[in-house]
PDB file of C-alpha atoms in Angstrom:
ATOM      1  CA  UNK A  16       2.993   6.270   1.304  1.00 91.00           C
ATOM      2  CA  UNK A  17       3.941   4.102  -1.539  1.00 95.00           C
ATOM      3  CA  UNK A  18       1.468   1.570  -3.075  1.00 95.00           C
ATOM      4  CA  UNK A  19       2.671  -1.231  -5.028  1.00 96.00           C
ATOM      5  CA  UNK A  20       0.158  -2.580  -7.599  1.00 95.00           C
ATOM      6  CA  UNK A  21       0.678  -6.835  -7.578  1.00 94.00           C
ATOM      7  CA  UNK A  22      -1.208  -7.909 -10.172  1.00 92.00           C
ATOM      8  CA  UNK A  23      -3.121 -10.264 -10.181  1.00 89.00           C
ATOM      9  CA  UNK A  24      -2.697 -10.508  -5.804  1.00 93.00           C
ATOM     10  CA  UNK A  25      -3.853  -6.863  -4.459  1.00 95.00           C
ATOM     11  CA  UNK A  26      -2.035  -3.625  -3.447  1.00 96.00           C
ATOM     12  CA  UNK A  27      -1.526  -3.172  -0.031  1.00 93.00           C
ATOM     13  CA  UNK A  28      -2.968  -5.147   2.556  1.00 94.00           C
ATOM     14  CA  UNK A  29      -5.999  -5.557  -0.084  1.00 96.00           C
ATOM     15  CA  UNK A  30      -5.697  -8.508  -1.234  1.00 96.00           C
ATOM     16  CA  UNK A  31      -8.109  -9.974  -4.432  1.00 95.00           C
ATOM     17  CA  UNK A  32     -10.617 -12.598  -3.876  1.00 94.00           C
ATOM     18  CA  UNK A  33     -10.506 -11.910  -0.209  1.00 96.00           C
ATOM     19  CA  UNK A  34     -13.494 -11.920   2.491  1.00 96.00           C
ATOM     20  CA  UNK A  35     -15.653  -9.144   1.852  1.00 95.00           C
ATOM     21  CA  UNK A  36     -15.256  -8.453   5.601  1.00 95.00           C
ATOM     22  CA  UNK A  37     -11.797  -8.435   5.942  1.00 96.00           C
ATOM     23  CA  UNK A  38     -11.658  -6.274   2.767  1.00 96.00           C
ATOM     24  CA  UNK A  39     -13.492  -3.521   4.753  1.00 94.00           C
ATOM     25  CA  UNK A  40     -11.027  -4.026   7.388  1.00 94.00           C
ATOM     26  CA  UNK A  41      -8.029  -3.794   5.060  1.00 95.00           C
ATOM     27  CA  UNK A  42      -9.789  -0.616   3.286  1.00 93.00           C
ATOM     28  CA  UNK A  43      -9.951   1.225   6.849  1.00 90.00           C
ATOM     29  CA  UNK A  44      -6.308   0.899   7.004  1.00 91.00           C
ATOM     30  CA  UNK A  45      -5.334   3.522   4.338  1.00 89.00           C
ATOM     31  CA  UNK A  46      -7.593   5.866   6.188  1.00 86.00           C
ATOM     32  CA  UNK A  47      -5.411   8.184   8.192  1.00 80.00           C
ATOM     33  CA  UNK A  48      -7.808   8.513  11.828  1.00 74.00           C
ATOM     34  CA  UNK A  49      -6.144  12.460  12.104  1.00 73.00           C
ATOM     35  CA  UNK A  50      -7.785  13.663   8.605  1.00 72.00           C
ATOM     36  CA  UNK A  51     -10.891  11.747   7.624  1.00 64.00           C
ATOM     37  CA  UNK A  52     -13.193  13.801   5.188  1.00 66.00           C
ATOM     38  CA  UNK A  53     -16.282  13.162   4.972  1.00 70.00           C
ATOM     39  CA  UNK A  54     -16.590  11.996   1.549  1.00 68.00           C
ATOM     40  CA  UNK A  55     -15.151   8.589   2.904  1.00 68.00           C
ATOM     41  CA  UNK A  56     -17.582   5.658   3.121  1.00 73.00           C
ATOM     42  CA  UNK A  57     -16.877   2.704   5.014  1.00 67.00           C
ATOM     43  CA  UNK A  58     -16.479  -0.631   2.874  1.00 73.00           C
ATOM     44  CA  UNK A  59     -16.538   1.342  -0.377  1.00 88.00           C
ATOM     45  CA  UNK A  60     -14.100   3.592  -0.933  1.00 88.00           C
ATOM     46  CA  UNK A  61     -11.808   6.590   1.570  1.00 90.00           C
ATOM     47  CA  UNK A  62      -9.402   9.459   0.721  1.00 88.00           C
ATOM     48  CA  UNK A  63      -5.920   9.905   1.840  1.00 91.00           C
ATOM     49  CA  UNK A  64      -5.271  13.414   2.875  1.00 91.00           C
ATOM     50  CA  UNK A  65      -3.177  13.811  -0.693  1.00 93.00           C
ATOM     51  CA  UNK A  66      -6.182  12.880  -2.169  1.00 91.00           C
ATOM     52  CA  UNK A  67      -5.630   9.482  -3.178  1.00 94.00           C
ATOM     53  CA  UNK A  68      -8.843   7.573  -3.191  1.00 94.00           C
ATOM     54  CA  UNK A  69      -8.592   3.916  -2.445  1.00 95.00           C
ATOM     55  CA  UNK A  70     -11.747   2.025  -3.585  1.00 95.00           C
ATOM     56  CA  UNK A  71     -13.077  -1.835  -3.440  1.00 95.00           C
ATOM     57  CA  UNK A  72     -15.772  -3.417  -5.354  1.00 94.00           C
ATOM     58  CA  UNK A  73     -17.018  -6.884  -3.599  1.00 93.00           C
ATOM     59  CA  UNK A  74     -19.488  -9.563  -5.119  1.00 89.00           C
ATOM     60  CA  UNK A  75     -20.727 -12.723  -3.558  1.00 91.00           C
ATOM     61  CA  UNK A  76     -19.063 -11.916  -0.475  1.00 93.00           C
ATOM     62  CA  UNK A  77     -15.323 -11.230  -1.730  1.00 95.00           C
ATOM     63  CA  UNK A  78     -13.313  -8.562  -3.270  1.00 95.00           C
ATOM     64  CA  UNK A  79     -12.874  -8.455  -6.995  1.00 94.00           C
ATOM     65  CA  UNK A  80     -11.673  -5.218  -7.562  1.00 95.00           C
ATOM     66  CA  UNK A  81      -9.456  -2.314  -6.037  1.00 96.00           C
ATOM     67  CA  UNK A  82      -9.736   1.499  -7.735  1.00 96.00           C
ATOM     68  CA  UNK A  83      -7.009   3.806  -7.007  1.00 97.00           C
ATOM     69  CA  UNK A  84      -7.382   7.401  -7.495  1.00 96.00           C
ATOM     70  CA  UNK A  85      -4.699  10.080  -8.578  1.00 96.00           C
ATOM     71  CA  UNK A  86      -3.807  12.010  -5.182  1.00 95.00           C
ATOM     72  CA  UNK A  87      -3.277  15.596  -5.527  1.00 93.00           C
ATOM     73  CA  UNK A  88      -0.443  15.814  -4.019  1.00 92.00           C
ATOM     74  CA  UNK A  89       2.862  13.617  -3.975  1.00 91.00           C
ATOM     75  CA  UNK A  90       2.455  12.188  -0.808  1.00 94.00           C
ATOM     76  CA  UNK A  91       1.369   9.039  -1.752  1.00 96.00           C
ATOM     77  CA  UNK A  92       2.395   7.133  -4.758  1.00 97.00           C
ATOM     78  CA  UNK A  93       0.778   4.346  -6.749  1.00 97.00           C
ATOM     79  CA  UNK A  94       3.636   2.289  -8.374  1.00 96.00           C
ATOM     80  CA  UNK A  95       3.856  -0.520 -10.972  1.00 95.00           C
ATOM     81  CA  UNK A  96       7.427  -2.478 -10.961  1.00 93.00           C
ATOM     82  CA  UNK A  97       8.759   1.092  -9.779  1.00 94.00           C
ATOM     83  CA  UNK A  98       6.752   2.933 -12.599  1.00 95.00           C
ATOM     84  CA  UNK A  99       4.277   6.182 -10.803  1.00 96.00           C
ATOM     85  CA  UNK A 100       1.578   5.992 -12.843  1.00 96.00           C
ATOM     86  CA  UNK A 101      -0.475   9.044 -11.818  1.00 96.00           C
ATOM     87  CA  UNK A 102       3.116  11.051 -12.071  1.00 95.00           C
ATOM     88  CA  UNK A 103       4.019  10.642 -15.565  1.00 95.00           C
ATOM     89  CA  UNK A 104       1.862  11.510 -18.643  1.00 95.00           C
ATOM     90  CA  UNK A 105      -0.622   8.722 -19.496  1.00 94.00           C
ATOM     91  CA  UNK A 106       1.570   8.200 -22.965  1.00 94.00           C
ATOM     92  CA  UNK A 107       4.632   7.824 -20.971  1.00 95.00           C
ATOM     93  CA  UNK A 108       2.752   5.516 -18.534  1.00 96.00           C
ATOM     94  CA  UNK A 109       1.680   3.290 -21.747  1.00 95.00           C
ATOM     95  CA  UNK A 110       5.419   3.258 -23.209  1.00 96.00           C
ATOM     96  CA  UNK A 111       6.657   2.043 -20.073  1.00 95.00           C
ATOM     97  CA  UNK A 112       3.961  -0.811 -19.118  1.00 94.00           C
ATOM     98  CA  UNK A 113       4.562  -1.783 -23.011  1.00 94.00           C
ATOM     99  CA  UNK A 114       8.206  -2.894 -21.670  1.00 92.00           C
ATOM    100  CA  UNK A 115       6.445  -5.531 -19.649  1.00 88.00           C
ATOM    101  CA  UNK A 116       3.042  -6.705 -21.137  1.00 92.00           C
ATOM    102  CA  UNK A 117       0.977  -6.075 -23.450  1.00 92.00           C
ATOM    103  CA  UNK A 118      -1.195  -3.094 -23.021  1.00 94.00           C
ATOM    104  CA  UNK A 119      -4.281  -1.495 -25.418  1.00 93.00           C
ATOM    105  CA  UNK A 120      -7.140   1.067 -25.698  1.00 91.00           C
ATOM    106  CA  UNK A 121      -9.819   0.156 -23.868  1.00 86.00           C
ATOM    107  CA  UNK A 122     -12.475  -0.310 -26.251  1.00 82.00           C
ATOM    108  CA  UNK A 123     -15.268   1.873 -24.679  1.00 82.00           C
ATOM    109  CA  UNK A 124     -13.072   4.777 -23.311  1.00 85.00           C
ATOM    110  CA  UNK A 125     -10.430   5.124 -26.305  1.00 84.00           C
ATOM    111  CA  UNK A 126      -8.873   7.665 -23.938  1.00 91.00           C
ATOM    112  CA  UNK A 127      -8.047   4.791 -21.671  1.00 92.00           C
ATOM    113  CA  UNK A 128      -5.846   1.431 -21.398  1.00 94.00           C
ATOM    114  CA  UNK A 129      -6.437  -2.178 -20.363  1.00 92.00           C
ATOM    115  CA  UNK A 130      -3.399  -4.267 -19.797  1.00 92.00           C
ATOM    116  CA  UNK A 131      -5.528  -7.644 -19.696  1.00 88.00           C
ATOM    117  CA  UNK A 132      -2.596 -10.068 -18.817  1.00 87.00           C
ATOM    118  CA  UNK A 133      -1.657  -8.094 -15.636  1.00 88.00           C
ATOM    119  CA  UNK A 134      -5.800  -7.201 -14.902  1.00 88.00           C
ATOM    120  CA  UNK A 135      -5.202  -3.824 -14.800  1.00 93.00           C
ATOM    121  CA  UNK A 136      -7.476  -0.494 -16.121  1.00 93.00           C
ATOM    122  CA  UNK A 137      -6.324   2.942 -16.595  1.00 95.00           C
ATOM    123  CA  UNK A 138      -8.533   5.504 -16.783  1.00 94.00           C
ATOM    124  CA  UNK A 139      -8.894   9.228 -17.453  1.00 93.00           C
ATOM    125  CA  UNK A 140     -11.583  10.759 -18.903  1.00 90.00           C
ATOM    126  CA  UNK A 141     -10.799  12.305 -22.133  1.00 87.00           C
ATOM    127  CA  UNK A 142      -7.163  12.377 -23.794  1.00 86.00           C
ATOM    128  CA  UNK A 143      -5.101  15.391 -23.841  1.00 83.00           C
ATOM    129  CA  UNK A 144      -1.441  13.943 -24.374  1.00 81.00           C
ATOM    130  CA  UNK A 145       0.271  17.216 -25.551  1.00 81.00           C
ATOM    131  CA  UNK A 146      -1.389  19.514 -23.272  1.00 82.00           C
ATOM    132  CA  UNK A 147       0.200  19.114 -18.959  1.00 81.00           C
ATOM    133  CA  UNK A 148      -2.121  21.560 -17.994  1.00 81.00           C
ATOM    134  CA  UNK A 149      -5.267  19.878 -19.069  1.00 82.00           C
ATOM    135  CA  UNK A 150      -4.623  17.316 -16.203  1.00 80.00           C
ATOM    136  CA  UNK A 151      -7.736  15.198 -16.314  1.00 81.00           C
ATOM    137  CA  UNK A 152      -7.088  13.982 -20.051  1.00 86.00           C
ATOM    138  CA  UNK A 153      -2.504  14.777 -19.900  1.00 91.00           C
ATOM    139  CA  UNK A 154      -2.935  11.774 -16.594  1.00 94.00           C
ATOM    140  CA  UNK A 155      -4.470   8.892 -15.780  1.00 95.00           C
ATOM    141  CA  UNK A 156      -7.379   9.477 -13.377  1.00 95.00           C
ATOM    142  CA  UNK A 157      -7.683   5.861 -11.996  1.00 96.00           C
ATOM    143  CA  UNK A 158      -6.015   2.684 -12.080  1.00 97.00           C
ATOM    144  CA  UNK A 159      -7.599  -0.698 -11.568  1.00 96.00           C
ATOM    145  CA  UNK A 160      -6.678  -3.956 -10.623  1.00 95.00           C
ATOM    146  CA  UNK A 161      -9.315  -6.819 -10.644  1.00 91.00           C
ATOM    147  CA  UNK A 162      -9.843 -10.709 -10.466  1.00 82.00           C
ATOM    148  CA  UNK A 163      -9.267 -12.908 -13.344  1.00 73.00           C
ATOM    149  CA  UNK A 164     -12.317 -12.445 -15.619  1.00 65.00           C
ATOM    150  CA  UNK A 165     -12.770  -8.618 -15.276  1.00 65.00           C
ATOM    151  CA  UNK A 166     -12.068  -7.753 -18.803  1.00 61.00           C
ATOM    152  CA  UNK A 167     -13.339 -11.036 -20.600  1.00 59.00           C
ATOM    153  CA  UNK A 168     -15.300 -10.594 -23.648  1.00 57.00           C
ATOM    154  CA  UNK A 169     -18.635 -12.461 -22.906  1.00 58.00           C
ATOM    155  CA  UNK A 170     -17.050 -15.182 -25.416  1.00 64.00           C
ATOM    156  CA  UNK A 171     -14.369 -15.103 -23.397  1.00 59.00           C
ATOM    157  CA  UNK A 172     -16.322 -15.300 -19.965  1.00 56.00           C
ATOM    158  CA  UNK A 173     -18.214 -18.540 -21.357  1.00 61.00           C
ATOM    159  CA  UNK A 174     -15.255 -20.193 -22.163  1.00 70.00           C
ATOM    160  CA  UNK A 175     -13.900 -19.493 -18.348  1.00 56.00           C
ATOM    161  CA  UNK A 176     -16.978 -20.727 -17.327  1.00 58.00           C
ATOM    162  CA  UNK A 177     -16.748 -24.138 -19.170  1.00 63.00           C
ATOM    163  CA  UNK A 178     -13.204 -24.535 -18.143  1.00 63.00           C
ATOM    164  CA  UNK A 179     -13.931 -24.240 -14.232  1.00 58.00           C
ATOM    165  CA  UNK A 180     -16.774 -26.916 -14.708  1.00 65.00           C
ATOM    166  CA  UNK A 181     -14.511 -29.063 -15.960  1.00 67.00           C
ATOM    167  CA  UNK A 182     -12.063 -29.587 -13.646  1.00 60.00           C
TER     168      UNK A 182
END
């Protein structure tokens, strides 16, 4: 299965700023009914039988957030304007989303990337960009797509804050 990341909208039938109910239901529908492990937890987060883990994160009754996984296996694909971002090296994946937005080291994990205009996170836990084998720190780990706001300094979330009260 391929996943399309739509940022700032959703991926899949997930959809940002949606009903925390009909977030669960969306969620359920990457679960495939023949292979369910039982890792998988209703409303928070299931595994594909590649591995792919398909996560939401929901506040005041809506969905903010959507974590995807790397899958173990090619099976499923999360893409970005064509661009597999758990199948190319996490430098490579940084090059490429550089050809449409800007994109920078997250600030607490320097092993890892915000691109703040598109709302997206990618994450690995340590960075190992010359070394394929050392998978966990030569990939990204996760990739995540949230609401507006996610990644606002708290200067940043005040000002937001003003601005809705205005209107």
């Amino acid at each position: 299965m391929d996943l399309d990341l739509l940022p700032p909208v959703g991926v899949g039938r997930l959809r940002i700023g949606m009903a925390r109910e009909a977030a669960d239901d969306a969620l359920a529908s990457f679960r495939d009914p023949s292979a369910v492990p039982e890792s998988d937890r209703p409303g928070q987060h299931v595994f594909r039988p590649s591995g792919l883990m398909v996560a939401i994160q929901c506040s005041r009754g809506v969905l903010e957030a959507v974590e995807l996984g790397r899958p173990v296996t090619s099976a499923d694909r999360v893409l970005f304007r064509g661009l597999d971002v758990f199948a190319l090296p996490a430098r490579e994946v940084v090059r490429r989303m550089r050809e449409h937005t800007a994109i920078v080291e997250d600030p607490d994990e320097p092993a890892s990337f915000v691109a703040p205009d598109l709302l997206l996170g990618f994450w690995r836990p340590f960075a190992a960009d010359d070394d394929p084998d050392e998978q966990q720190g030569h990939y990204f780990s996760s990739v995540l797509l949230a609401e507006p706001g996610h990644y606002d300094t708290p200067a940043q979330a005040l000002e937001r804050s003003r601005a809705s009260a205005g209107r």
